[in-house]
């Protein structure tokens, strides 16, 4: 078909080749085509952060990108954080500190925190809150999320 393009991507360490409609969102490709439903879709305008994934090591809003824009890229979704059955230290910290309630925003927050902590060892509370400012959570007051990020910083040997 004329409006389809072939893309090759690596998602969570696995190679994928697919024909996708030129206007298919990356979030739709990840969820619907690859079956990785941990990437949530909220506002579909890039405001809430629930669809956050990492593209070549940087966080992006997957609802704002077309899948064809990711051709040749390496993508990590929330499913890529855990190592087999072992939780990533960030996930462990969120569990320990009760940093989630309904969990809808959690995947995007975890992906944001992953990039943030790779670049910031020993962040201050103000820096954590600034890093999380692009991720909306309706259930919490962010207090336990901030505590979880502080705990993750201590747990994660990077």
PDB file of N, CA and C in Angstrom, residues 80-129:
ATOM      1  N   UNK A  80      10.841  -2.997  29.444  1.00  0.00           N
ATOM      2  CA  UNK A  80      12.277  -3.198  29.308  1.00  0.00           C
ATOM      3  C   UNK A  80      13.075  -2.880  30.556  1.00  0.00           C
ATOM      4  N   UNK A  81      12.437  -2.326  31.576  1.00  0.00           N
ATOM      5  CA  UNK A  81      13.163  -1.991  32.810  1.00  0.00           C
ATOM      6  C   UNK A  81      13.539  -3.232  33.612  1.00  0.00           C
ATOM      7  N   UNK A  82      12.581  -4.118  33.808  1.00  0.00           N
ATOM      8  CA  UNK A  82      12.826  -5.312  34.618  1.00  0.00           C
ATOM      9  C   UNK A  82      13.795  -6.244  33.908  1.00  0.00           C
ATOM     10  N   UNK A  83      14.546  -6.973  34.696  1.00  0.00           N
ATOM     11  CA  UNK A  83      15.498  -7.954  34.165  1.00  0.00           C
ATOM     12  C   UNK A  83      14.929  -9.333  34.438  1.00  0.00           C
ATOM     13  N   UNK A  84      14.186  -9.844  33.473  1.00  0.00           N
ATOM     14  CA  UNK A  84      13.504 -11.119  33.698  1.00  0.00           C
ATOM     15  C   UNK A  84      12.454 -10.938  34.777  1.00  0.00           C
ATOM     16  N   UNK A  85      12.565 -11.705  35.839  1.00  0.00           N
ATOM     17  CA  UNK A  85      11.616 -11.605  36.940  1.00  0.00           C
ATOM     18  C   UNK A  85      12.016 -10.599  38.004  1.00  0.00           C
ATOM     19  N   UNK A  86      13.212 -10.045  37.889  1.00  0.00           N
ATOM     20  CA  UNK A  86      13.696  -9.102  38.903  1.00  0.00           C
ATOM     21  C   UNK A  86      13.322  -7.673  38.535  1.00  0.00           C
ATOM     22  N   UNK A  87      12.695  -6.992  39.479  1.00  0.00           N
ATOM     23  CA  UNK A  87      12.345  -5.596  39.248  1.00  0.00           C
ATOM     24  C   UNK A  87      13.606  -4.751  39.130  1.00  0.00           C
ATOM     25  N   UNK A  88      13.521  -3.704  38.321  1.00  0.00           N
ATOM     26  CA  UNK A  88      14.588  -2.699  38.253  1.00  0.00           C
ATOM     27  C   UNK A  88      14.581  -1.964  39.601  1.00  0.00           C
ATOM     28  N   UNK A  89      15.716  -1.458  40.063  1.00  0.00           N
ATOM     29  CA  UNK A  89      15.735  -0.726  41.336  1.00  0.00           C
ATOM     30  C   UNK A  89      14.731   0.431  41.400  1.00  0.00           C
ATOM     31  N   UNK A  90      14.439   1.054  40.275  1.00  0.00           N
ATOM     32  CA  UNK A  90      13.429   2.128  40.275  1.00  0.00           C
ATOM     33  C   UNK A  90      12.059   1.534  40.576  1.00  0.00           C
ATOM     34  N   UNK A  91      11.733   0.423  39.942  1.00  0.00           N
ATOM     35  CA  UNK A  91      10.453  -0.234  40.200  1.00  0.00           C
ATOM     36  C   UNK A  91      10.375  -0.705  41.647  1.00  0.00           C
ATOM     37  N   UNK A  92      11.460  -1.269  42.147  1.00  0.00           N
ATOM     38  CA  UNK A  92      11.524  -1.722  43.537  1.00  0.00           C
ATOM     39  C   UNK A  92      11.280  -0.554  44.490  1.00  0.00           C
ATOM     40  N   UNK A  93      11.891   0.579  44.214  1.00  0.00           N
ATOM     41  CA  UNK A  93      11.735   1.752  45.073  1.00  0.00           C
ATOM     42  C   UNK A  93      10.293   2.259  45.065  1.00  0.00           C
ATOM     43  N   UNK A  94       9.652   2.254  43.895  1.00  0.00           N
ATOM     44  CA  UNK A  94       8.255   2.692  43.830  1.00  0.00           C
ATOM     45  C   UNK A  94       7.354   1.748  44.621  1.00  0.00           C
ATOM     46  N   UNK A  95       7.666   0.457  44.593  1.00  0.00           N
ATOM     47  CA  UNK A  95       6.900  -0.512  45.365  1.00  0.00           C
ATOM     48  C   UNK A  95       7.123  -0.275  46.862  1.00  0.00           C
ATOM     49  N   UNK A  96       8.382  -0.125  47.270  1.00  0.00           N
ATOM     50  CA  UNK A  96       8.708   0.073  48.688  1.00  0.00           C
ATOM     51  C   UNK A  96       8.083   1.339  49.258  1.00  0.00           C
ATOM     52  N   UNK A  97       8.116   2.415  48.488  1.00  0.00           N
ATOM     53  CA  UNK A  97       7.670   3.727  48.987  1.00  0.00           C
ATOM     54  C   UNK A  97       6.209   4.034  48.660  1.00  0.00           C
ATOM     55  N   UNK A  98       5.498   3.072  48.096  1.00  0.00           N
ATOM     56  CA  UNK A  98       4.092   3.282  47.713  1.00  0.00           C
ATOM     57  C   UNK A  98       3.961   4.496  46.798  1.00  0.00           C
ATOM     58  N   UNK A  99       4.819   4.522  45.773  1.00  0.00           N
ATOM     59  CA  UNK A  99       4.873   5.654  44.852  1.00  0.00           C
ATOM     60  C   UNK A  99       3.865   5.590  43.726  1.00  0.00           C
ATOM     61  N   UNK A 100       2.842   4.761  43.880  1.00  0.00           N
ATOM     62  CA  UNK A 100       1.801   4.692  42.859  1.00  0.00           C
ATOM     63  C   UNK A 100       0.489   4.358  43.523  1.00  0.00           C
ATOM     64  N   UNK A 101      -0.575   4.727  42.865  1.00  0.00           N
ATOM     65  CA  UNK A 101      -1.894   4.331  43.368  1.00  0.00           C
ATOM     66  C   UNK A 101      -2.614   3.565  42.267  1.00  0.00           C
ATOM     67  N   UNK A 102      -3.266   4.253  41.346  1.00  0.00           N
ATOM     68  CA  UNK A 102      -3.981   3.512  40.306  1.00  0.00           C
ATOM     69  C   UNK A 102      -3.013   2.909  39.287  1.00  0.00           C
ATOM     70  N   UNK A 103      -1.854   3.516  39.120  1.00  0.00           N
ATOM     71  CA  UNK A 103      -0.823   2.980  38.243  1.00  0.00           C
ATOM     72  C   UNK A 103      -0.875   3.457  36.811  1.00  0.00           C
ATOM     73  N   UNK A 104      -1.891   4.247  36.435  1.00  0.00           N
ATOM     74  CA  UNK A 104      -2.004   4.657  35.042  1.00  0.00           C
ATOM     75  C   UNK A 104      -0.815   5.525  34.603  1.00  0.00           C
ATOM     76  N   UNK A 105      -0.378   6.432  35.436  1.00  0.00           N
ATOM     77  CA  UNK A 105       0.724   7.331  35.093  1.00  0.00           C
ATOM     78  C   UNK A 105       2.090   6.686  35.322  1.00  0.00           C
ATOM     79  N   UNK A 106       2.118   5.605  36.085  1.00  0.00           N
ATOM     80  CA  UNK A 106       3.374   5.025  36.557  1.00  0.00           C
ATOM     81  C   UNK A 106       4.370   4.665  35.458  1.00  0.00           C
ATOM     82  N   UNK A 107       3.972   4.002  34.361  1.00  0.00           N
ATOM     83  CA  UNK A 107       4.968   3.662  33.339  1.00  0.00           C
ATOM     84  C   UNK A 107       5.708   4.883  32.794  1.00  0.00           C
ATOM     85  N   UNK A 108       4.972   5.955  32.517  1.00  0.00           N
ATOM     86  CA  UNK A 108       5.618   7.174  32.009  1.00  0.00           C
ATOM     87  C   UNK A 108       6.540   7.790  33.037  1.00  0.00           C
ATOM     88  N   UNK A 109       6.124   7.767  34.296  1.00  0.00           N
ATOM     89  CA  UNK A 109       6.964   8.301  35.374  1.00  0.00           C
ATOM     90  C   UNK A 109       8.234   7.460  35.512  1.00  0.00           C
ATOM     91  N   UNK A 110       8.100   6.143  35.487  1.00  0.00           N
ATOM     92  CA  UNK A 110       9.275   5.271  35.611  1.00  0.00           C
ATOM     93  C   UNK A 110      10.283   5.537  34.491  1.00  0.00           C
ATOM     94  N   UNK A 111       9.797   5.739  33.281  1.00  0.00           N
ATOM     95  CA  UNK A 111      10.697   5.987  32.160  1.00  0.00           C
ATOM     96  C   UNK A 111      11.370   7.355  32.294  1.00  0.00           C
ATOM     97  N   UNK A 112      10.633   8.331  32.779  1.00  0.00           N
ATOM     98  CA  UNK A 112      11.197   9.664  33.016  1.00  0.00           C
ATOM     99  C   UNK A 112      12.271   9.599  34.101  1.00  0.00           C
ATOM    100  N   UNK A 113      11.963   8.901  35.188  1.00  0.00           N
ATOM    101  CA  UNK A 113      12.898   8.769  36.307  1.00  0.00           C
ATOM    102  C   UNK A 113      14.151   8.011  35.867  1.00  0.00           C
ATOM    103  N   UNK A 114      14.000   7.014  35.030  1.00  0.00           N
ATOM    104  CA  UNK A 114      15.150   6.245  34.543  1.00  0.00           C
ATOM    105  C   UNK A 114      16.155   7.173  33.861  1.00  0.00           C
ATOM    106  N   UNK A 115      15.696   7.975  32.917  1.00  0.00           N
ATOM    107  CA  UNK A 115      16.614   8.895  32.235  1.00  0.00           C
ATOM    108  C   UNK A 115      17.176   9.930  33.216  1.00  0.00           C
ATOM    109  N   UNK A 116      16.309  10.464  34.079  1.00  0.00           N
ATOM    110  CA  UNK A 116      16.727  11.480  35.043  1.00  0.00           C
ATOM    111  C   UNK A 116      17.834  10.970  35.960  1.00  0.00           C
ATOM    112  N   UNK A 117      17.656   9.772  36.527  1.00  0.00           N
ATOM    113  CA  UNK A 117      18.653   9.249  37.456  1.00  0.00           C
ATOM    114  C   UNK A 117      19.938   8.808  36.759  1.00  0.00           C
ATOM    115  N   UNK A 118      19.856   8.453  35.489  1.00  0.00           N
ATOM    116  CA  UNK A 118      21.094   8.168  34.752  1.00  0.00           C
ATOM    117  C   UNK A 118      21.975   9.411  34.664  1.00  0.00           C
ATOM    118  N   UNK A 119      21.329  10.562  34.621  1.00  0.00           N
ATOM    119  CA  UNK A 119      22.050  11.829  34.453  1.00  0.00           C
ATOM    120  C   UNK A 119      22.269  12.580  35.763  1.00  0.00           C
ATOM    121  N   UNK A 120      21.615  12.164  36.847  1.00  0.00           N
ATOM    122  CA  UNK A 120      21.659  12.917  38.100  1.00  0.00           C
ATOM    123  C   UNK A 120      21.806  11.993  39.295  1.00  0.00           C
ATOM    124  N   UNK A 121      22.976  11.946  39.867  1.00  0.00           N
ATOM    125  CA  UNK A 121      23.224  11.159  41.076  1.00  0.00           C
ATOM    126  C   UNK A 121      23.016  12.083  42.281  1.00  0.00           C
ATOM    127  N   UNK A 122      22.234  11.606  43.250  1.00  0.00           N
ATOM    128  CA  UNK A 122      21.990  12.393  44.460  1.00  0.00           C
ATOM    129  C   UNK A 122      21.199  13.662  44.227  1.00  0.00           C
ATOM    130  N   UNK A 123      20.101  13.603  43.469  1.00  0.00           N
ATOM    131  CA  UNK A 123      19.354  14.829  43.179  1.00  0.00           C
ATOM    132  C   UNK A 123      18.639  15.378  44.412  1.00  0.00           C
ATOM    133  N   UNK A 124      18.462  16.675  44.409  1.00  0.00           N
ATOM    134  CA  UNK A 124      17.702  17.352  45.459  1.00  0.00           C
ATOM    135  C   UNK A 124      16.207  17.186  45.185  1.00  0.00           C
ATOM    136  N   UNK A 125      15.393  17.340  46.218  1.00  0.00           N
ATOM    137  CA  UNK A 125      13.942  17.211  46.048  1.00  0.00           C
ATOM    138  C   UNK A 125      13.426  18.159  44.970  1.00  0.00           C
ATOM    139  N   UNK A 126      13.910  19.369  44.959  1.00  0.00           N
ATOM    140  CA  UNK A 126      13.485  20.357  43.956  1.00  0.00           C
ATOM    141  C   UNK A 126      13.807  19.879  42.530  1.00  0.00           C
ATOM    142  N   UNK A 127      14.962  19.254  42.359  1.00  0.00           N
ATOM    143  CA  UNK A 127      15.344  18.738  41.042  1.00  0.00           C
ATOM    144  C   UNK A 127      14.449  17.566  40.637  1.00  0.00           C
ATOM    145  N   UNK A 128      14.110  16.726  41.591  1.00  0.00           N
ATOM    146  CA  UNK A 128      13.217  15.595  41.313  1.00  0.00           C
ATOM    147  C   UNK A 128      11.848  16.108  40.890  1.00  0.00           C
ATOM    148  N   UNK A 129      11.327  17.059  41.641  1.00  0.00           N
ATOM    149  CA  UNK A 129      10.010  17.618  41.311  1.00  0.00           C
ATOM    150  C   UNK A 129      10.024  18.283  39.934  1.00  0.00           C
TER     151      UNK A 129
END
